[in-house]
PDB file of C-alpha atoms and ligand atoms in Angstrom:
ATOM      1  CA  MET U   1      67.995 114.508  83.065  1.00 60.00           C
ATOM      2  CA  SER U   2      67.590 113.549  86.563  1.00 87.00           C
ATOM      3  CA  ARG U   3      64.968 115.023  87.346  1.00 93.00           C
ATOM      4  CA  LEU U   4      62.375 112.246  88.748  1.00 96.00           C
ATOM      5  CA  ILE U   5      58.515 111.413  89.821  1.00 97.00           C
ATOM      6  CA  VAL U   6      58.288 112.282  93.432  1.00 98.00           C
ATOM      7  CA  THR U   7      55.363 110.677  94.538  1.00 98.00           C
ATOM      8  CA  ILE U   8      53.242 111.366  98.472  1.00 98.00           C
ATOM      9  CA  ASP U   9      50.430 108.922  99.299  1.00 97.00           C
ATOM     10  CA  GLY U  10      49.446 108.785 102.915  1.00 96.00           C
ATOM     11  CA  PRO U  11      45.791 109.315 105.836  1.00 94.00           C
ATOM     12  CA  VAL U  12      43.612 111.839 105.864  1.00 89.00           C
ATOM     13  CA  GLY U  13      45.594 115.603 107.249  1.00 92.00           C
ATOM     14  CA  SER U  14      49.608 113.832 107.066  1.00 96.00           C
ATOM     15  CA  GLY U  15      49.672 117.222 105.324  1.00 94.00           C
ATOM     16  CA  LYS U  16      49.652 116.160 101.862  1.00 95.00           C
ATOM     17  CA  SER U  17      48.655 118.500 100.533  1.00 93.00           C
ATOM     18  CA  THR U  18      50.509 121.887 101.762  1.00 95.00           C
ATOM     19  CA  VAL U  19      54.045 119.387 102.039  1.00 97.00           C
ATOM     20  CA  ALA U  20      53.694 118.318  98.037  1.00 97.00           C
ATOM     21  CA  ARG U  21      52.535 121.755  97.862  1.00 95.00           C
ATOM     22  CA  ARG U  22      56.115 123.512  98.773  1.00 96.00           C
ATOM     23  CA  VAL U  23      58.748 119.815  97.682  1.00 98.00           C
ATOM     24  CA  ALA U  24      57.615 120.844  94.307  1.00 96.00           C
ATOM     25  CA  GLU U  25      57.861 125.053  95.210  1.00 95.00           C
ATOM     26  CA  LEU U  26      61.818 123.812  96.825  1.00 97.00           C
ATOM     27  CA  LEU U  27      62.900 121.856  93.508  1.00 97.00           C
ATOM     28  CA  GLY U  28      61.692 123.827  90.937  1.00 95.00           C
ATOM     29  CA  TYR U  29      59.095 120.817  89.703  1.00 95.00           C
ATOM     30  CA  ALA U  30      54.909 120.514  88.696  1.00 93.00           C
ATOM     31  CA  TYR U  31      52.933 119.877  91.704  1.00 94.00           C
ATOM     32  CA  LEU U  32      50.104 117.560  90.810  1.00 95.00           C
ATOM     33  CA  ASP U  33      47.206 117.016  93.113  1.00 95.00           C
ATOM     34  CA  SER U  34      45.119 113.751  91.803  1.00 96.00           C
ATOM     35  CA  GLY U  35      42.695 114.220  94.783  1.00 95.00           C
ATOM     36  CA  ALA U  36      41.021 117.596  93.139  1.00 96.00           C
ATOM     37  CA  MET U  37      40.739 115.393  89.507  1.00 97.00           C
ATOM     38  CA  TYR U  38      38.128 112.770  91.672  1.00 97.00           C
ATOM     39  CA  ARG U  39      36.157 115.667  93.194  1.00 97.00           C
ATOM     40  CA  ALA U  40      36.578 117.504  89.899  1.00 98.00           C
ATOM     41  CA  VAL U  41      34.791 114.113  87.706  1.00 98.00           C
ATOM     42  CA  ALA U  42      32.285 114.933  91.596  1.00 98.00           C
ATOM     43  CA  TRP U  43      31.097 118.095  90.941  1.00 98.00           C
ATOM     44  CA  LYS U  44      29.563 117.203  87.166  1.00 98.00           C
ATOM     45  CA  ALA U  45      28.540 114.492  87.905  1.00 98.00           C
ATOM     46  CA  LEU U  46      26.264 115.783  91.134  1.00 98.00           C
ATOM     47  CA  ARG U  47      25.777 118.696  88.238  1.00 97.00           C
ATOM     48  CA  GLU U  48      24.972 116.870  86.037  1.00 97.00           C
ATOM     49  CA  ASN U  49      22.585 114.418  88.334  1.00 97.00           C
ATOM     50  CA  THR U  50      24.582 111.186  87.524  1.00 97.00           C
ATOM     51  CA  PRO U  51      23.125 108.204  89.453  1.00 96.00           C
ATOM     52  CA  PHE U  52      26.573 107.639  92.192  1.00 94.00           C
ATOM     53  CA  ASP U  53      25.373 103.750  92.236  1.00 92.00           C
ATOM     54  CA  CYS U  54      25.976 103.351  88.271  1.00 96.00           C
ATOM     55  CA  GLU U  55      29.236 102.580  86.916  1.00 96.00           C
ATOM     56  CA  GLU U  56      29.468 102.982  84.122  1.00 96.00           C
ATOM     57  CA  LYS U  57      27.940 105.450  83.879  1.00 97.00           C
ATOM     58  CA  LEU U  58      30.504 107.439  86.859  1.00 98.00           C
ATOM     59  CA  ALA U  59      33.450 105.793  84.058  1.00 97.00           C
ATOM     60  CA  ALA U  60      31.375 107.970  80.778  1.00 97.00           C
ATOM     61  CA  LEU U  61      31.664 110.811  82.285  1.00 98.00           C
ATOM     62  CA  ALA U  62      34.770 110.919  83.934  1.00 98.00           C
ATOM     63  CA  GLY U  63      36.016 110.528  79.685  1.00 97.00           C
ATOM     64  CA  ALA U  64      34.300 112.791  78.620  1.00 97.00           C
ATOM     65  CA  THR U  65      35.863 115.359  81.257  1.00 96.00           C
ATOM     66  CA  ARG U  66      38.313 117.826  80.128  1.00 95.00           C
ATOM     67  CA  ILE U  67      40.296 118.819  83.789  1.00 95.00           C
ATOM     68  CA  ASP U  68      43.180 120.988  83.726  1.00 93.00           C
ATOM     69  CA  LEU U  69      44.996 121.785  86.486  1.00 91.00           C
ATOM     70  CA  VAL U  70      47.165 124.532  85.972  1.00 90.00           C
ATOM     71  CA  SER U  71      49.636 126.881  87.940  1.00 82.00           C
ATOM     72  CA  THR U  72      50.572 130.510  88.673  1.00 77.00           C
ATOM     73  CA  ASP U  73      51.921 132.287  89.982  1.00 72.00           C
ATOM     74  CA  GLY U  74      52.056 130.993  93.363  1.00 71.00           C
ATOM     75  CA  SER U  75      47.820 130.068  92.817  1.00 81.00           C
ATOM     76  CA  TYR U  76      46.588 126.449  91.494  1.00 87.00           C
ATOM     77  CA  ARG U  77      43.481 126.815  89.962  1.00 93.00           C
ATOM     78  CA  VAL U  78      41.427 123.407  89.046  1.00 95.00           C
ATOM     79  CA  LEU U  79      39.434 123.115  85.538  1.00 95.00           C
ATOM     80  CA  VAL U  80      37.076 121.545  84.536  1.00 97.00           C
ATOM     81  CA  ASP U  81      35.355 121.666  80.149  1.00 96.00           C
ATOM     82  CA  GLY U  82      37.078 125.609  81.274  1.00 95.00           C
ATOM     83  CA  THR U  83      35.512 126.193  83.969  1.00 96.00           C
ATOM     84  CA  ASP U  84      37.001 127.308  87.368  1.00 96.00           C
ATOM     85  CA  VAL U  85      36.219 125.026  89.636  1.00 97.00           C
ATOM     86  CA  THR U  86      38.837 125.839  92.755  1.00 94.00           C
ATOM     87  CA  GLN U  87      36.186 126.175  95.729  1.00 90.00           C
ATOM     88  CA  GLN U  88      33.239 124.546  94.650  1.00 92.00           C
ATOM     89  CA  ILE U  89      35.137 120.877  95.379  1.00 94.00           C
ATOM     90  CA  ARG U  90      35.842 121.985  98.296  1.00 88.00           C
ATOM     91  CA  THR U  91      33.530 122.127  99.794  1.00 83.00           C
ATOM     92  CA  ALA U  92      31.988 118.772 102.146  1.00 78.00           C
ATOM     93  CA  ALA U  93      29.113 117.580 100.120  1.00 86.00           C
ATOM     94  CA  VAL U  94      31.907 117.226  97.030  1.00 91.00           C
ATOM     95  CA  ALA U  95      34.620 115.719  99.384  1.00 86.00           C
ATOM     96  CA  GLN U  96      31.889 112.421 100.105  1.00 84.00           C
ATOM     97  CA  ALA U  97      30.995 112.626  96.304  1.00 92.00           C
ATOM     98  CA  ALA U  98      34.664 111.626  95.381  1.00 93.00           C
ATOM     99  CA  SER U  99      34.654 108.976  97.441  1.00 87.00           C
ATOM    100  CA  LYS U 100      31.711 107.693  96.301  1.00 89.00           C
ATOM    101  CA  VAL U 101      33.627 108.406  91.647  1.00 94.00           C
ATOM    102  CA  ALA U 102      37.107 106.612  93.739  1.00 93.00           C
ATOM    103  CA  VAL U 103      35.730 104.161  94.213  1.00 91.00           C
ATOM    104  CA  VAL U 104      34.314 102.922  91.151  1.00 94.00           C
ATOM    105  CA  ALA U 105      37.363 100.518  88.705  1.00 94.00           C
ATOM    106  CA  GLY U 106      36.216 102.717  85.265  1.00 96.00           C
ATOM    107  CA  VAL U 107      37.168 106.002  86.674  1.00 97.00           C
ATOM    108  CA  ARG U 108      40.275 105.408  88.259  1.00 96.00           C
ATOM    109  CA  THR U 109      41.390 103.862  84.539  1.00 97.00           C
ATOM    110  CA  VAL U 110      40.609 106.969  83.296  1.00 97.00           C
ATOM    111  CA  LEU U 111      42.268 109.657  85.978  1.00 97.00           C
ATOM    112  CA  VAL U 112      45.319 107.129  85.828  1.00 97.00           C
ATOM    113  CA  SER U 113      45.937 107.639  82.826  1.00 96.00           C
ATOM    114  CA  GLU U 114      45.460 111.402  82.839  1.00 94.00           C
ATOM    115  CA  GLN U 115      48.072 111.686  85.544  1.00 95.00           C
ATOM    116  CA  ARG U 116      50.254 109.561  84.190  1.00 96.00           C
ATOM    117  CA  ARG U 117      50.218 111.588  80.603  1.00 93.00           C
ATOM    118  CA  ALA U 118      51.257 114.492  83.223  1.00 90.00           C
ATOM    119  CA  ALA U 119      54.436 112.939  84.093  1.00 91.00           C
ATOM    120  CA  GLU U 120      56.100 112.498  81.220  1.00 88.00           C
ATOM    121  CA  ARG U 121      58.542 114.271  81.310  1.00 87.00           C
ATOM    122  CA  GLY U 122      59.235 114.005  85.386  1.00 91.00           C
ATOM    123  CA  GLY U 123      60.555 117.509  87.493  1.00 95.00           C
ATOM    124  CA  VAL U 124      56.764 116.145  88.591  1.00 96.00           C
ATOM    125  CA  VAL U 125      55.561 116.225  92.844  1.00 97.00           C
ATOM    126  CA  MET U 126      52.680 113.523  92.825  1.00 97.00           C
ATOM    127  CA  GLU U 127      49.660 113.814  95.597  1.00 97.00           C
ATOM    128  CA  GLY U 128      47.149 111.344  96.418  1.00 96.00           C
ATOM    129  CA  ARG U 129      46.153 107.987  97.900  1.00 94.00           C
ATOM    130  CA  ASP U 130      47.572 105.523  95.392  1.00 95.00           C
ATOM    131  CA  ILE U 131      50.189 107.016  93.232  1.00 97.00           C
ATOM    132  CA  GLY U 132      53.453 105.733  94.207  1.00 97.00           C
ATOM    133  CA  THR U 133      51.482 102.140  94.112  1.00 96.00           C
ATOM    134  CA  VAL U 134      49.004 102.260  91.288  1.00 95.00           C
ATOM    135  CA  VAL U 135      50.346 105.534  88.841  1.00 97.00           C
ATOM    136  CA  PHE U 136      54.306 105.433  89.226  1.00 97.00           C
ATOM    137  CA  PRO U 137      55.418 102.251  90.664  1.00 97.00           C
ATOM    138  CA  ASP U 138      58.264 102.993  89.343  1.00 96.00           C
ATOM    139  CA  ALA U 139      58.723 107.067  90.856  1.00 97.00           C
ATOM    140  CA  GLY U 140      62.460 108.180  92.105  1.00 96.00           C
ATOM    141  CA  LEU U 141      60.939 108.533  94.806  1.00 98.00           C
ATOM    142  CA  LYS U 142      58.081 107.657  96.832  1.00 98.00           C
ATOM    143  CA  ILE U 143      56.660 108.788 100.837  1.00 98.00           C
ATOM    144  CA  PHE U 144      54.180 107.327 102.584  1.00 98.00           C
ATOM    145  CA  LEU U 145      53.280 110.325 104.336  1.00 98.00           C
ATOM    146  CA  ASP U 146      51.506 109.611 107.934  1.00 97.00           C
ATOM    147  CA  ALA U 147      50.744 110.885 111.352  1.00 98.00           C
ATOM    148  CA  ALA U 148      49.216 110.387 115.031  1.00 98.00           C
ATOM    149  CA  VAL U 149      45.672 110.238 113.931  1.00 97.00           C
ATOM    150  CA  GLU U 150      45.186 112.499 117.231  1.00 97.00           C
ATOM    151  CA  VAL U 151      46.979 115.240 114.982  1.00 97.00           C
ATOM    152  CA  ARG U 152      45.636 114.751 111.667  1.00 97.00           C
ATOM    153  CA  ALA U 153      41.676 115.554 113.269  1.00 96.00           C
ATOM    154  CA  GLU U 154      43.227 117.987 115.520  1.00 96.00           C
ATOM    155  CA  ARG U 155      44.705 119.415 111.821  1.00 94.00           C
ATOM    156  CA  ARG U 156      41.299 118.767 109.762  1.00 89.00           C
ATOM    157  CA  ARG U 157      39.243 121.011 112.986  1.00 93.00           C
ATOM    158  CA  LEU U 158      41.209 123.740 112.777  1.00 93.00           C
ATOM    159  CA  GLU U 159      41.059 123.708 108.819  1.00 88.00           C
ATOM    160  CA  TYR U 160      37.193 123.675 109.214  1.00 85.00           C
ATOM    161  CA  ALA U 161      37.639 126.375 111.729  1.00 90.00           C
ATOM    162  CA  GLN U 162      39.817 128.118 109.502  1.00 89.00           C
ATOM    163  CA  LYS U 163      36.312 128.157 106.836  1.00 83.00           C
ATOM    164  CA  GLY U 164      33.755 129.567 109.822  1.00 86.00           C
ATOM    165  CA  GLU U 165      33.372 125.792 111.080  1.00 83.00           C
ATOM    166  CA  ARG U 166      32.746 124.311 114.575  1.00 89.00           C
ATOM    167  CA  LEU U 167      33.414 120.936 115.162  1.00 89.00           C
ATOM    168  CA  GLU U 168      34.040 119.573 118.495  1.00 94.00           C
ATOM    169  CA  PHE U 169      36.875 117.500 118.001  1.00 96.00           C
ATOM    170  CA  SER U 170      35.448 113.952 118.864  1.00 96.00           C
ATOM    171  CA  GLU U 171      33.886 114.764 115.591  1.00 93.00           C
ATOM    172  CA  VAL U 172      36.129 115.016 113.694  1.00 92.00           C
ATOM    173  CA  LEU U 173      38.102 112.068 114.933  1.00 95.00           C
ATOM    174  CA  GLU U 174      35.516 110.334 114.110  1.00 93.00           C
ATOM    175  CA  GLU U 175      34.930 111.679 110.335  1.00 88.00           C
ATOM    176  CA  VAL U 176      38.365 111.154 110.417  1.00 91.00           C
ATOM    177  CA  ARG U 177      38.162 107.820 111.365  1.00 93.00           C
ATOM    178  CA  GLN U 178      35.997 106.888 108.400  1.00 88.00           C
ATOM    179  CA  ARG U 179      37.276 108.135 106.508  1.00 84.00           C
ATOM    180  CA  ASP U 180      40.396 106.087 106.859  1.00 90.00           C
ATOM    181  CA  ARG U 181      38.384 102.896 106.661  1.00 89.00           C
ATOM    182  CA  ARG U 182      36.665 103.527 103.816  1.00 83.00           C
ATOM    183  CA  ASP U 183      40.720 104.533 102.440  1.00 86.00           C
ATOM    184  CA  ARG U 184      42.528 101.219 103.762  1.00 90.00           C
ATOM    185  CA  GLU U 185      39.830  99.096 103.478  1.00 89.00           C
ATOM    186  CA  ARG U 186      38.609  99.230  98.612  1.00 84.00           C
ATOM    187  CA  ALA U 187      38.453  97.134  97.021  1.00 86.00           C
ATOM    188  CA  VAL U 188      39.480  98.642  93.067  1.00 86.00           C
ATOM    189  CA  SER U 189      43.041 100.888  95.709  1.00 87.00           C
ATOM    190  CA  PRO U 190      43.570 100.981  98.519  1.00 89.00           C
ATOM    191  CA  LEU U 191      45.136 103.478  99.967  1.00 92.00           C
ATOM    192  CA  VAL U 192      48.735 101.307 101.359  1.00 93.00           C
ATOM    193  CA  ARG U 193      52.402 102.070 101.931  1.00 96.00           C
ATOM    194  CA  ALA U 194      54.903 100.754  98.673  1.00 96.00           C
ATOM    195  CA  ARG U 195      57.061  98.369  99.621  1.00 96.00           C
ATOM    196  CA  ASP U 196      59.622 100.912  98.473  1.00 97.00           C
ATOM    197  CA  ALA U 197      57.914 103.854 100.011  1.00 98.00           C
ATOM    198  CA  VAL U 198      59.998 106.015 102.576  1.00 98.00           C
ATOM    199  CA  LEU U 199      57.314 106.496 105.980  1.00 98.00           C
ATOM    200  CA  VAL U 200      57.986 110.166 106.913  1.00 98.00           C
ATOM    201  CA  ASP U 201      56.017 110.709 110.351  1.00 98.00           C
ATOM    202  CA  ASN U 202      55.516 114.326 111.000  1.00 97.00           C
ATOM    203  CA  THR U 203      53.442 114.096 114.097  1.00 98.00           C
ATOM    204  CA  ALA U 204      56.035 115.661 115.198  1.00 97.00           C
ATOM    205  CA  MET U 205      56.908 117.845 112.945  1.00 96.00           C
ATOM    206  CA  GLY U 206      56.133 121.117 111.006  1.00 95.00           C
ATOM    207  CA  ALA U 207      55.052 121.477 106.997  1.00 96.00           C
ATOM    208  CA  GLU U 208      58.154 123.152 106.281  1.00 98.00           C
ATOM    209  CA  GLU U 209      60.174 120.167 108.159  1.00 98.00           C
ATOM    210  CA  THR U 210      58.914 117.711 106.661  1.00 98.00           C
ATOM    211  CA  ALA U 211      59.084 119.835 103.580  1.00 98.00           C
ATOM    212  CA  ARG U 212      62.867 120.273 103.671  1.00 98.00           C
ATOM    213  CA  LEU U 213      63.546 116.289 104.828  1.00 98.00           C
ATOM    214  CA  ILE U 214      61.729 114.616 101.657  1.00 98.00           C
ATOM    215  CA  VAL U 215      63.764 117.519  99.714  1.00 98.00           C
ATOM    216  CA  LEU U 216      66.298 116.364 101.015  1.00 98.00           C
ATOM    217  CA  LEU U 217      65.884 112.870  99.738  1.00 98.00           C
ATOM    218  CA  ALA U 218      65.124 113.824  96.396  1.00 98.00           C
ATOM    219  CA  ARG U 219      67.924 115.290  96.219  1.00 97.00           C
ATOM    220  CA  GLU U 220      69.805 112.477  96.711  1.00 97.00           C
ATOM    221  CA  ARG U 221      67.701 110.596  94.512  1.00 96.00           C
ATOM    222  CA  GLU U 222      68.369 112.892  91.603  1.00 95.00           C
ATOM    223  CA  ALA U 223      72.725 112.516  91.890  1.00 94.00           C
ATOM    224  CA  ALA U 224      72.244 108.853  91.991  1.00 93.00           C
ATOM    225  CA  LYS U 225      70.548 109.552  89.001  1.00 91.00           C
ATOM    226  CA  ALA U 226      72.641 111.807  87.056  1.00 91.00           C
ATOM    227  CA  GLU U 227      75.049 109.479  87.920  1.00 90.00           C
ATOM    228  CA  ALA U 228      74.027 106.248  87.117  1.00 90.00           C
ATOM    229  CA  GLN U 229      73.045 108.158  83.254  1.00 87.00           C
ATOM    230  CA  GLN U 230      76.611 108.918  83.455  1.00 85.00           C
ATOM    231  CA  VAL U 231      78.240 105.219  83.294  1.00 74.00           C
TER     232      VAL U 231
HETATM  233  O1   DC L   1      42.574 114.352  98.870  1.00 50.06           O
HETATM  234  P1   DC L   1      41.884 114.393  98.251  1.00 50.06           P
HETATM  235  O2   DC L   1      40.626 114.219  99.923  1.00 50.06           O
HETATM  236  O3   DC L   1      41.262 115.646  97.732  1.00 50.06           O
HETATM  237  O4   DC L   1      40.808 113.108  97.982  1.00 50.06           O
HETATM  238  C1   DC L   1      39.783 113.261  97.181  1.00 50.06           C
HETATM  239  C2   DC L   1      38.957 111.160  97.281  1.00 50.06           C
HETATM  240  O5   DC L   1      39.662 110.939  96.093  1.00 50.06           O
HETATM  241  C3   DC L   1      38.940 111.132  98.525  1.00 50.06           C
HETATM  242  O6   DC L   1      38.162 110.194  98.403  1.00 50.06           O
HETATM  243  C4   DC L   1      40.592 109.916  98.713  1.00 50.06           C
HETATM  244  C5   DC L   1      39.755 110.360  96.410  1.00 50.06           C
HETATM  245  N1   DC L   1      41.467 109.970  95.965  1.00 50.06           N
HETATM  246  C6   DC L   1      41.910 108.586  95.271  1.00 50.06           C
HETATM  247  O7   DC L   1      41.149 107.398  95.749  1.00 50.06           O
HETATM  248  N2   DC L   1      42.757 108.317  94.785  1.00 50.06           N
HETATM  249  C7   DC L   1      43.921 109.119  94.867  1.00 50.06           C
HETATM  250  N3   DC L   1      45.197 109.282  93.715  1.00 50.06           N
HETATM  251  C8   DC L   1      43.474 110.654  95.816  1.00 50.06           C
HETATM  252  C9   DC L   1      42.438 110.142  96.113  1.00 50.06           C
END
């Protein structure tokens, strides 16, 4: 089989989710959003009042949580212990909490092993921050998706506006800069480009164009893999 693991890492607003989903669709691969898993653990921790400064409790909670990412008919649902939390994990409060649980090494160990299991048979597009560096250092294709910070902030502002939240551009720009700092400067699994990741800067590209470029790269790698398997 020449089906690959494709990793897409990058900062907030780089278009990871839209692009990764579309790449998976075009390749006929499964799509896996690792950020949703950190959000799922954070959602449960908030609900159970788990103290965010207790790493042991957070790690134990992650170990005792069943997270299912279910793709059906183009929609993507996130289940925590059987409860559908697809909408609930997208709030600002859960995003904040997720960035706190994401720094806990014990939580990461649990989720990384889940992520590896989910991609055992290949044919997966997984997006996140450390997928090409930590989760799948030997992935068949690694992409680091980026765009100018102003463009990423404007994308975020539009997303908020679509949900009815009207924010000033300068406010969103500051938020994006702060999240960039937190993602890139944390001690455990910081956001960095893997040395063998292809840097795709989509400052001046739309999501569809970006996805098609990645699909071209994936097809080339699939063909090379198939050829290598024949020799
Ligand atoms: O991509 P997102 O905003 O849904 O991610 C939620 C949080 O999880 C965010 O703080 C970054 C973190 N995260 C991570 O540390 N490692 C990943 N592989 C994916 C997300």
